Tab-separated table of C-alpha atoms in Angstrom:
chain	number	residue	atom	x	y	z
A	107	UNK	CA	-68.431	35.961	52.174
A	108	UNK	CA	-66.358	34.610	55.054
A	109	UNK	CA	-68.144	32.568	57.684
A	110	UNK	CA	-66.898	31.830	61.197
A	111	UNK	CA	-67.406	28.332	62.667
A	112	UNK	CA	-67.371	27.596	66.397
A	113	UNK	CA	-69.890	30.097	67.802
A	114	UNK	CA	-69.316	33.423	69.675
A	115	UNK	CA	-66.245	32.201	71.519
A	116	UNK	CA	-64.405	31.431	68.317
A	117	UNK	CA	-65.473	34.854	66.876
A	118	UNK	CA	-64.117	36.615	69.955
A	119	UNK	CA	-60.809	34.778	69.551
A	120	UNK	CA	-60.541	36.069	65.949
A	121	UNK	CA	-61.468	39.641	67.045
A	122	UNK	CA	-59.572	40.197	70.286
A	123	UNK	CA	-59.922	44.029	70.069
A	124	UNK	CA	-63.656	43.756	70.838
A	125	UNK	CA	-63.448	41.990	74.222
A	126	UNK	CA	-60.319	44.070	75.172
A	127	UNK	CA	-62.156	47.320	74.357
A	128	UNK	CA	-65.165	46.229	76.353
A	129	UNK	CA	-62.907	45.411	79.322
A	130	UNK	CA	-61.161	48.808	79.069
A	131	UNK	CA	-64.402	50.753	78.926
A	132	UNK	CA	-65.852	48.880	81.864
A	133	UNK	CA	-62.763	49.348	83.964
A	134	UNK	CA	-62.636	53.018	83.132
A	135	UNK	CA	-66.381	53.429	83.925
A	136	UNK	CA	-65.716	51.903	87.341
A	137	UNK	CA	-62.475	53.699	88.080
A	138	UNK	CA	-63.660	57.303	87.498
A	139	UNK	CA	-66.557	57.210	89.991
A	140	UNK	CA	-64.452	55.270	92.405
A	141	UNK	CA	-61.941	58.116	92.510
A	142	UNK	CA	-64.712	60.393	93.924
A	143	UNK	CA	-66.221	58.009	96.422
A	144	UNK	CA	-65.320	58.778	99.985
A	145	UNK	CA	-63.232	56.059	101.509
A	146	UNK	CA	-62.210	54.848	98.154
A	147	UNK	CA	-59.135	52.578	98.423
A	148	UNK	CA	-56.085	54.783	98.309
A	149	UNK	CA	-52.895	53.785	96.514
A	150	UNK	CA	-50.409	51.824	98.628
A	151	UNK	CA	-47.845	54.618	98.203
A	152	UNK	CA	-50.082	57.321	99.537
A	153	UNK	CA	-52.416	56.587	102.469
A	154	UNK	CA	-53.911	60.131	102.324
A	155	UNK	CA	-54.443	60.922	98.676
A	156	UNK	CA	-55.370	64.340	97.235
A	157	UNK	CA	-58.866	64.932	95.910
A	158	UNK	CA	-59.364	63.978	92.312
A	159	UNK	CA	-58.603	66.544	89.585
A	160	UNK	CA	-58.997	66.728	85.818
A	161	UNK	CA	-55.367	65.575	85.474
A	162	UNK	CA	-55.736	62.579	87.817
A	163	UNK	CA	-58.963	61.507	86.162
A	164	UNK	CA	-57.340	61.742	82.758
A	165	UNK	CA	-54.378	59.699	83.916
A	166	UNK	CA	-56.707	57.032	85.408
A	167	UNK	CA	-58.644	56.869	82.160
A	168	UNK	CA	-55.421	56.593	80.129
A	169	UNK	CA	-54.226	53.687	82.346
A	170	UNK	CA	-57.469	51.802	82.109
A	171	UNK	CA	-58.157	52.456	78.403
A	172	UNK	CA	-54.678	51.070	77.565
A	173	UNK	CA	-56.258	47.640	78.085
A	174	UNK	CA	-58.092	48.043	74.746
A	175	UNK	CA	-54.785	47.398	72.823
A	176	UNK	CA	-53.211	44.963	75.378
A	177	UNK	CA	-52.990	42.076	72.896
A	178	UNK	CA	-51.896	44.165	69.931
A	179	UNK	CA	-49.239	46.301	71.712
A	180	UNK	CA	-48.831	44.791	75.178
A	181	UNK	CA	-45.466	46.212	76.125
A	182	UNK	CA	-46.235	49.685	74.718
A	183	UNK	CA	-49.549	49.753	76.601
A	184	UNK	CA	-47.760	48.654	79.765
A	185	UNK	CA	-45.315	51.502	79.472
A	186	UNK	CA	-48.160	53.965	78.973
A	187	UNK	CA	-50.123	52.668	81.958
A	188	UNK	CA	-46.937	52.531	84.073
A	189	UNK	CA	-46.203	56.135	83.301
A	190	UNK	CA	-49.751	57.212	84.173
A	191	UNK	CA	-49.731	55.304	87.416
A	192	UNK	CA	-46.308	56.603	88.403
A	193	UNK	CA	-47.442	60.269	87.812
A	194	UNK	CA	-50.598	59.641	89.890
A	195	UNK	CA	-48.701	58.266	92.868
A	196	UNK	CA	-45.996	60.902	92.611
A	197	UNK	CA	-48.564	63.708	92.756
A	198	UNK	CA	-50.308	62.081	95.785
A	199	UNK	CA	-53.481	61.252	93.727
A	200	UNK	CA	-55.577	58.137	94.312
A	201	UNK	CA	-54.794	55.770	91.432
A	202	UNK	CA	-58.177	54.146	91.717
A	203	UNK	CA	-58.223	51.018	89.507
A	204	UNK	CA	-55.096	51.979	87.493
A	205	UNK	CA	-53.215	49.389	89.502
A	206	UNK	CA	-55.595	46.673	88.312
A	207	UNK	CA	-54.941	47.718	84.695
A	208	UNK	CA	-51.206	47.402	85.430
A	209	UNK	CA	-51.610	43.848	86.793
A	210	UNK	CA	-53.619	42.833	83.647
A	211	UNK	CA	-50.944	44.357	81.354
A	212	UNK	CA	-48.094	42.635	83.215
A	213	UNK	CA	-49.930	39.308	82.947
A	214	UNK	CA	-50.492	40.011	79.163
A	215	UNK	CA	-46.824	40.773	78.490
A	216	UNK	CA	-45.714	37.660	80.411
A	217	UNK	CA	-48.222	35.404	78.600
A	218	UNK	CA	-47.789	36.827	75.086
A	219	UNK	CA	-44.078	37.688	74.868
A	220	UNK	CA	-40.743	35.989	75.393
A	221	UNK	CA	-38.845	35.748	78.578
A	222	UNK	CA	-36.584	38.730	77.848
A	223	UNK	CA	-39.395	41.107	77.245
A	224	UNK	CA	-41.464	39.815	80.143
A	225	UNK	CA	-38.479	40.299	82.474
A	226	UNK	CA	-38.083	43.823	81.041
A	227	UNK	CA	-41.734	44.515	81.944
A	228	UNK	CA	-41.087	43.311	85.492
A	229	UNK	CA	-37.964	45.516	85.676
A	230	UNK	CA	-39.950	48.498	84.437
A	231	UNK	CA	-42.452	48.075	87.247
A	232	UNK	CA	-39.582	47.917	89.704
A	233	UNK	CA	-37.993	51.070	88.278
A	234	UNK	CA	-41.379	52.908	88.593
A	235	UNK	CA	-41.603	51.679	92.202
A	236	UNK	CA	-38.141	52.911	92.998
A	237	UNK	CA	-38.912	56.245	91.392
A	238	UNK	CA	-41.983	56.710	93.510
A	239	UNK	CA	-39.954	55.647	96.581
A	240	UNK	CA	-37.404	58.381	95.847
A	241	UNK	CA	-40.059	61.021	95.405
A	242	UNK	CA	-41.901	60.026	98.594
A	243	UNK	CA	-38.807	60.328	100.727
A	244	UNK	CA	-39.498	57.000	102.439
A	245	UNK	CA	-43.042	57.720	103.672
A	246	UNK	CA	-44.677	54.627	102.227
A	247	UNK	CA	-47.078	52.043	103.542
A	248	UNK	CA	-44.815	48.988	103.840
A	249	UNK	CA	-47.700	46.508	104.136
A	250	UNK	CA	-49.438	47.924	101.026
A	251	UNK	CA	-46.198	47.862	99.068
A	252	UNK	CA	-45.469	44.214	99.924
A	253	UNK	CA	-48.993	43.323	98.953
A	254	UNK	CA	-48.571	45.160	95.679
A	255	UNK	CA	-45.248	43.410	94.916
A	256	UNK	CA	-46.866	40.041	95.635
A	257	UNK	CA	-49.779	40.744	93.300
A	258	UNK	CA	-47.318	41.900	90.570
A	259	UNK	CA	-45.223	38.757	90.886
A	260	UNK	CA	-48.283	36.598	90.934
A	261	UNK	CA	-49.657	38.149	87.749
A	262	UNK	CA	-46.190	37.732	86.088
A	263	UNK	CA	-45.876	34.046	87.152
A	264	UNK	CA	-49.386	33.249	86.040
A	265	UNK	CA	-48.715	34.866	82.654
A	266	UNK	CA	-45.487	32.897	82.181
A	267	UNK	CA	-47.263	29.638	83.182
A	268	UNK	CA	-49.963	30.332	80.612
A	269	UNK	CA	-47.376	31.042	77.898
A	270	UNK	CA	-45.426	27.826	78.670
A	271	UNK	CA	-48.591	25.786	78.638
A	272	UNK	CA	-49.567	27.255	75.291
A	273	UNK	CA	-46.148	26.498	73.912
A	274	UNK	CA	-46.330	22.958	75.209
A	275	UNK	CA	-49.718	22.357	73.703
A	276	UNK	CA	-48.606	23.913	70.424
A	277	UNK	CA	-45.615	21.573	70.354
A	278	UNK	CA	-47.935	18.582	70.960
A	279	UNK	CA	-50.138	19.676	68.104
A	280	UNK	CA	-47.122	20.150	65.819
A	281	UNK	CA	-45.739	16.767	66.892
A	282	UNK	CA	-49.087	15.129	66.209
A	283	UNK	CA	-49.219	16.820	62.768
A	284	UNK	CA	-45.683	15.655	61.983
A	285	UNK	CA	-46.471	12.117	63.052
A	286	UNK	CA	-49.647	12.140	60.938
A	287	UNK	CA	-47.699	13.368	57.929
A	288	UNK	CA	-44.997	10.779	58.510
A	289	UNK	CA	-47.673	8.029	58.845
A	290	UNK	CA	-49.294	9.127	55.605
A	291	UNK	CA	-45.854	9.161	53.841
A	292	UNK	CA	-45.087	5.661	55.190
A	293	UNK	CA	-48.517	4.475	54.023
A	294	UNK	CA	-47.889	5.905	50.569
A	295	UNK	CA	-44.434	4.320	50.413
A	296	UNK	CA	-45.832	0.991	51.535
A	297	UNK	CA	-48.570	1.183	48.910
A	298	UNK	CA	-45.989	2.004	46.232
A	299	UNK	CA	-43.777	-0.847	47.360
A	300	UNK	CA	-46.755	-3.216	47.393
A	301	UNK	CA	-47.759	-2.139	43.824
A	302	UNK	CA	-44.180	-2.614	42.741
A	303	UNK	CA	-44.070	-6.108	44.305
A	304	UNK	CA	-47.371	-7.135	42.734
A	305	UNK	CA	-46.192	-5.803	39.363
A	306	UNK	CA	-42.982	-7.939	39.618
A	307	UNK	CA	-44.919	-11.017	40.616
A	308	UNK	CA	-47.457	-10.560	37.858
A	309	UNK	CA	-44.732	-10.069	35.277
A	310	UNK	CA	-42.901	-13.203	36.343
A	311	UNK	CA	-46.057	-15.345	36.469
A	312	UNK	CA	-47.477	-14.088	33.122
A	313	UNK	CA	-44.144	-14.115	31.291
A	314	UNK	CA	-43.343	-17.680	32.389
A	315	UNK	CA	-46.751	-19.225	31.730
A	316	UNK	CA	-47.432	-17.379	28.545
A	317	UNK	CA	-44.035	-18.315	27.164
A	318	UNK	CA	-44.556	-21.977	27.940
A	319	UNK	CA	-48.081	-21.853	26.507
A	320	UNK	CA	-46.688	-20.218	23.314
A	321	UNK	CA	-44.132	-23.044	22.888
A	322	UNK	CA	-46.797	-25.654	23.512
A	323	UNK	CA	-49.209	-23.962	21.068
A	324	UNK	CA	-46.482	-23.854	18.382
A	325	UNK	CA	-45.707	-27.609	18.914
A	326	UNK	CA	-49.432	-28.472	18.740
A	327	UNK	CA	-49.806	-26.512	15.480
A	328	UNK	CA	-46.865	-28.326	13.925
A	329	UNK	CA	-48.113	-31.838	14.820
A	330	UNK	CA	-51.819	-31.184	14.569
A	331	UNK	CA	-52.197	-33.134	11.268
A	332	UNK	CA	-49.479	-35.797	11.683
A	333	UNK	CA	-49.941	-36.559	15.422
A	334	UNK	CA	-53.392	-35.589	16.704
A	335	UNK	CA	-52.888	-37.318	19.971
A	336	UNK	CA	-49.650	-35.420	20.654
A	337	UNK	CA	-51.434	-32.191	19.692
A	338	UNK	CA	-54.245	-33.033	22.103
A	339	UNK	CA	-51.675	-33.537	24.916
A	340	UNK	CA	-50.097	-30.200	24.067
A	341	UNK	CA	-53.465	-28.507	24.164
A	342	UNK	CA	-54.260	-30.125	27.510
A	343	UNK	CA	-50.903	-28.885	28.811
A	344	UNK	CA	-51.856	-25.372	27.617
A	345	UNK	CA	-55.160	-25.629	29.406
A	346	UNK	CA	-53.489	-26.728	32.591
A	347	UNK	CA	-50.871	-24.026	32.352
A	348	UNK	CA	-53.601	-21.415	31.935
A	349	UNK	CA	-55.430	-22.590	35.001
A	350	UNK	CA	-52.183	-22.577	36.980
A	351	UNK	CA	-51.391	-19.024	35.787
A	352	UNK	CA	-54.876	-17.822	36.771
A	353	UNK	CA	-54.620	-19.456	40.173
A	354	UNK	CA	-51.214	-17.788	40.819
A	355	UNK	CA	-52.483	-14.377	39.656
A	356	UNK	CA	-55.527	-14.613	41.967
A	357	UNK	CA	-53.161	-15.452	44.829
A	358	UNK	CA	-50.994	-12.470	44.067
A	359	UNK	CA	-53.692	-9.859	43.719
A	360	UNK	CA	-55.863	-11.298	46.479
A	361	UNK	CA	-54.464	-8.766	48.882
A	362	UNK	CA	-56.134	-6.022	46.825
A	363	UNK	CA	-59.622	-7.491	47.192
A	364	UNK	CA	-61.682	-5.224	49.389
A	365	UNK	CA	-65.273	-6.105	48.371
A	366	UNK	CA	-66.826	-7.632	51.526
A	367	UNK	CA	-69.690	-9.102	49.549
A	368	UNK	CA	-67.403	-11.539	47.729
A	369	UNK	CA	-65.679	-12.544	50.957
A	370	UNK	CA	-61.908	-12.699	51.494
A	371	UNK	CA	-59.786	-13.641	48.562
A	372	UNK	CA	-58.165	-17.022	48.568
A	373	UNK	CA	-54.435	-16.709	49.057
A	374	UNK	CA	-52.235	-19.698	48.936
A	375	UNK	CA	-48.553	-19.772	50.002
A	376	UNK	CA	-45.999	-18.199	47.599
A	377	UNK	CA	-43.793	-20.676	45.705
A	378	UNK	CA	-40.296	-21.360	46.886
A	379	UNK	CA	-37.312	-23.589	46.464
A	380	UNK	CA	-39.337	-26.705	47.389
A	381	UNK	CA	-41.510	-26.157	44.286
A	382	UNK	CA	-38.431	-26.184	41.925
A	383	UNK	CA	-38.859	-29.907	41.043
A	384	UNK	CA	-42.401	-29.206	39.778
A	385	UNK	CA	-41.135	-26.188	37.820
A	386	UNK	CA	-38.384	-28.299	36.265
A	387	UNK	CA	-40.848	-31.029	35.322
A	388	UNK	CA	-43.132	-28.374	33.821
A	389	UNK	CA	-40.256	-27.034	31.644
A	390	UNK	CA	-39.489	-30.678	30.511
A	391	UNK	CA	-43.104	-31.067	29.442
A	392	UNK	CA	-42.755	-27.799	27.480
A	393	UNK	CA	-39.787	-29.359	25.551
A	394	UNK	CA	-36.780	-27.956	27.442
A	395	UNK	CA	-34.394	-30.671	28.706
A	396	UNK	CA	-33.800	-29.529	32.276
A	397	UNK	CA	-31.877	-31.014	35.155
A	398	UNK	CA	-31.974	-30.064	38.832
A	399	UNK	CA	-29.372	-30.550	41.523
A	400	UNK	CA	-29.690	-29.658	45.168
A	401	UNK	CA	-26.385	-29.625	47.120
A	402	UNK	CA	-25.752	-29.188	50.811
A	403	UNK	CA	-28.044	-29.587	53.787
A	404	UNK	CA	-31.372	-27.969	53.271
A	405	UNK	CA	-32.215	-25.301	55.772
A	406	UNK	CA	-35.292	-23.122	56.069
A	407	UNK	CA	-34.907	-19.963	54.008
A	408	UNK	CA	-36.314	-16.517	54.753
A	409	UNK	CA	-39.590	-16.203	52.796
A	410	UNK	CA	-38.285	-13.295	50.654
A	411	UNK	CA	-35.136	-15.170	49.594
A	412	UNK	CA	-37.142	-18.319	49.024
A	413	UNK	CA	-39.527	-16.571	46.681
A	414	UNK	CA	-36.779	-14.623	44.947
A	415	UNK	CA	-34.824	-17.888	44.210
A	416	UNK	CA	-37.891	-19.485	42.733
A	417	UNK	CA	-38.662	-16.441	40.500
A	418	UNK	CA	-35.031	-16.334	39.469
A	419	UNK	CA	-35.075	-19.921	38.283
A	420	UNK	CA	-38.421	-19.499	36.678
A	421	UNK	CA	-37.383	-16.349	34.700
A	422	UNK	CA	-34.045	-17.903	33.609
A	423	UNK	CA	-35.650	-21.104	32.343
A	424	UNK	CA	-38.350	-19.161	30.590
A	425	UNK	CA	-35.705	-17.111	28.789
A	426	UNK	CA	-33.912	-20.336	27.873
A	427	UNK	CA	-37.111	-21.907	26.523
A	428	UNK	CA	-37.814	-18.832	24.434
A	429	UNK	CA	-34.368	-17.921	23.113
A	430	UNK	CA	-31.877	-20.782	23.421
A	431	UNK	CA	-33.157	-22.958	20.601
A	432	UNK	CA	-35.109	-26.247	20.391
A	433	UNK	CA	-32.102	-28.492	21.157
A	434	UNK	CA	-30.928	-26.573	24.211
A	435	UNK	CA	-30.416	-28.100	27.598
A	436	UNK	CA	-30.570	-26.316	30.971
A	437	UNK	CA	-29.082	-27.156	34.385
A	438	UNK	CA	-30.268	-25.749	37.689
A	439	UNK	CA	-27.977	-26.036	40.727
A	440	UNK	CA	-29.196	-25.072	44.195
A	441	UNK	CA	-26.530	-24.984	46.841
A	442	UNK	CA	-26.996	-24.659	50.640
A	443	UNK	CA	-23.850	-23.516	52.374
A	444	UNK	CA	-23.134	-22.158	55.872
A	445	UNK	CA	-24.122	-18.542	55.866
A	446	UNK	CA	-24.883	-18.515	52.134
A	447	UNK	CA	-27.433	-19.765	49.629
A	448	UNK	CA	-26.748	-19.800	45.883
A	449	UNK	CA	-28.664	-20.592	42.697
A	450	UNK	CA	-27.007	-21.322	39.408
A	451	UNK	CA	-28.950	-21.747	36.097
A	452	UNK	CA	-27.055	-22.344	32.818
A	453	UNK	CA	-27.816	-23.563	29.383
A	454	UNK	CA	-25.937	-24.548	26.221
A	455	UNK	CA	-28.174	-22.633	23.778
A	456	UNK	CA	-26.695	-21.743	20.462
A	457	UNK	CA	-27.762	-18.113	20.755
A	458	UNK	CA	-24.912	-17.091	23.092
A	459	UNK	CA	-21.250	-17.562	22.243
A	460	UNK	CA	-18.344	-16.968	24.522
A	461	UNK	CA	-17.298	-13.337	24.623
A	462	UNK	CA	-20.592	-12.096	23.165
A	463	UNK	CA	-22.044	-9.204	25.184
A	464	UNK	CA	-25.656	-10.385	24.931
A	465	UNK	CA	-27.891	-12.800	23.011
A	466	UNK	CA	-30.574	-11.771	20.563
A	467	UNK	CA	-33.457	-14.020	19.729
A	468	UNK	CA	-34.681	-14.471	16.123
A	469	UNK	CA	-37.400	-11.857	16.725
A	470	UNK	CA	-34.884	-9.376	18.086
A	471	UNK	CA	-35.613	-9.817	21.794
A	472	UNK	CA	-32.642	-9.789	24.120
A	473	UNK	CA	-32.030	-12.616	26.664
A	474	UNK	CA	-31.625	-10.086	29.508
A	475	UNK	CA	-35.061	-8.587	29.334
A	476	UNK	CA	-37.236	-6.834	31.841
A	477	UNK	CA	-37.797	-10.010	33.797
A	478	UNK	CA	-34.147	-10.389	34.689
A	479	UNK	CA	-33.905	-6.681	35.473
A	480	UNK	CA	-36.749	-7.317	38.012
A	481	UNK	CA	-34.779	-10.271	39.301
A	482	UNK	CA	-31.741	-8.125	39.786
A	483	UNK	CA	-33.883	-5.867	41.971
A	484	UNK	CA	-35.081	-8.825	43.948
A	485	UNK	CA	-31.601	-10.137	44.625
A	486	UNK	CA	-30.335	-6.698	45.562
A	487	UNK	CA	-33.230	-6.246	48.016
A	488	UNK	CA	-31.893	-9.165	50.089
A	489	UNK	CA	-28.228	-8.243	49.825
A	490	UNK	CA	-27.472	-10.783	47.221
A	491	UNK	CA	-25.047	-10.785	44.277
A	492	UNK	CA	-26.277	-11.568	40.740
A	493	UNK	CA	-24.334	-12.371	37.639
A	494	UNK	CA	-26.046	-12.619	34.242
A	495	UNK	CA	-24.119	-13.260	31.037
A	496	UNK	CA	-22.502	-15.785	28.639
A	497	UNK	CA	-20.883	-18.930	29.927
A	498	UNK	CA	-17.566	-20.218	28.684
A	499	UNK	CA	-17.927	-22.327	25.615
A	500	UNK	CA	-21.295	-20.911	24.638
A	501	UNK	CA	-24.659	-20.588	26.211
A	502	UNK	CA	-25.929	-18.427	28.989
A	503	UNK	CA	-25.864	-18.484	32.774
A	504	UNK	CA	-27.549	-16.718	35.693
A	505	UNK	CA	-25.856	-17.037	39.109
A	506	UNK	CA	-27.124	-15.543	42.375
A	507	UNK	CA	-25.729	-15.706	45.866
A	508	UNK	CA	-27.726	-14.673	48.963
A	509	UNK	CA	-26.122	-14.108	52.377
A	510	UNK	CA	-27.883	-15.839	55.281
A	511	UNK	CA	-27.856	-14.669	58.878
A	512	UNK	CA	-26.421	-17.049	61.411
A	513	UNK	CA	-29.132	-17.607	63.995
A	514	UNK	CA	-26.870	-19.519	66.297
């Protein structure tokens, strides 16, 4: 069963025929007796109207009852009432309140229909007036006619104003709805982008630290019996690496913490180029002979490029540690140039020979895995150029160039 919310006013808006029918009946009930009352206001066209007859009363009732369907068929009801009013005035009968019904219908057409139809309604009233003028032979009450024209134009102007205001409010509501939908779409896109960013960060952090921990664990297992002190150092390095990984992951996902009882999550600064020496030292401790060179005058980098460069070096060195072999060496070159920043990571691992399309590790994993695919997305996001592939003479290299805006 359908229920209506908003009270009687909302119900009347959903059922316009009811108030219109009540208005039509009340106007007819007032117009019929008024036609018989001595001294009842005559029509402006005829100062001395004839006594009411069955025909005149019927025409008055038709004009007034047309209001019952004014919002369903406004122009048709206007034509019907206009015809009844014209016949009444042409036959010298008192129109009673039929003129009021005409004013209401003209207002309804102007407020509910477009400009063309509302102008047609105004022209129809003018044609009816000219027709009565022709029948009367010029014997009209000029003051009454001017007053009638002013009332008609006022009703039309008020109707048009109401229609324009309704259209304006409707446009405001539509615009607000469009803005709300756009805001929701932007929010969803921002959330998706944030999830993608967090996924990339987590992949890079987990892949790097787990790879290093795996290498350290393998080394500890091999020397556990022959060199217990060395194995203990490797296990300590694994413990420290695990703590570092957990700290970084807490920093990355801290933005997702919403539980007020636990307080705000701790979020440290994201790593950047300045943390590369620590990363290189970490890789040396894991068994990868790594060298770092920084060329050019250091300049502050945009945070996104700074983080992307760090993750690029981290992912490339992690792949080298995993796939290039135990005797591999790696070189990291960071170059600051006017308008450009570049990072170059290369190794001499035996897994990649010149001309080979890709390198496969002993367990079947490819050097260009999901991590470097994510790095490619990072570099492209900041307008950079990335090259991943074999280096001449063997080994593997990753080279990225980022354009920098000139702030001068």
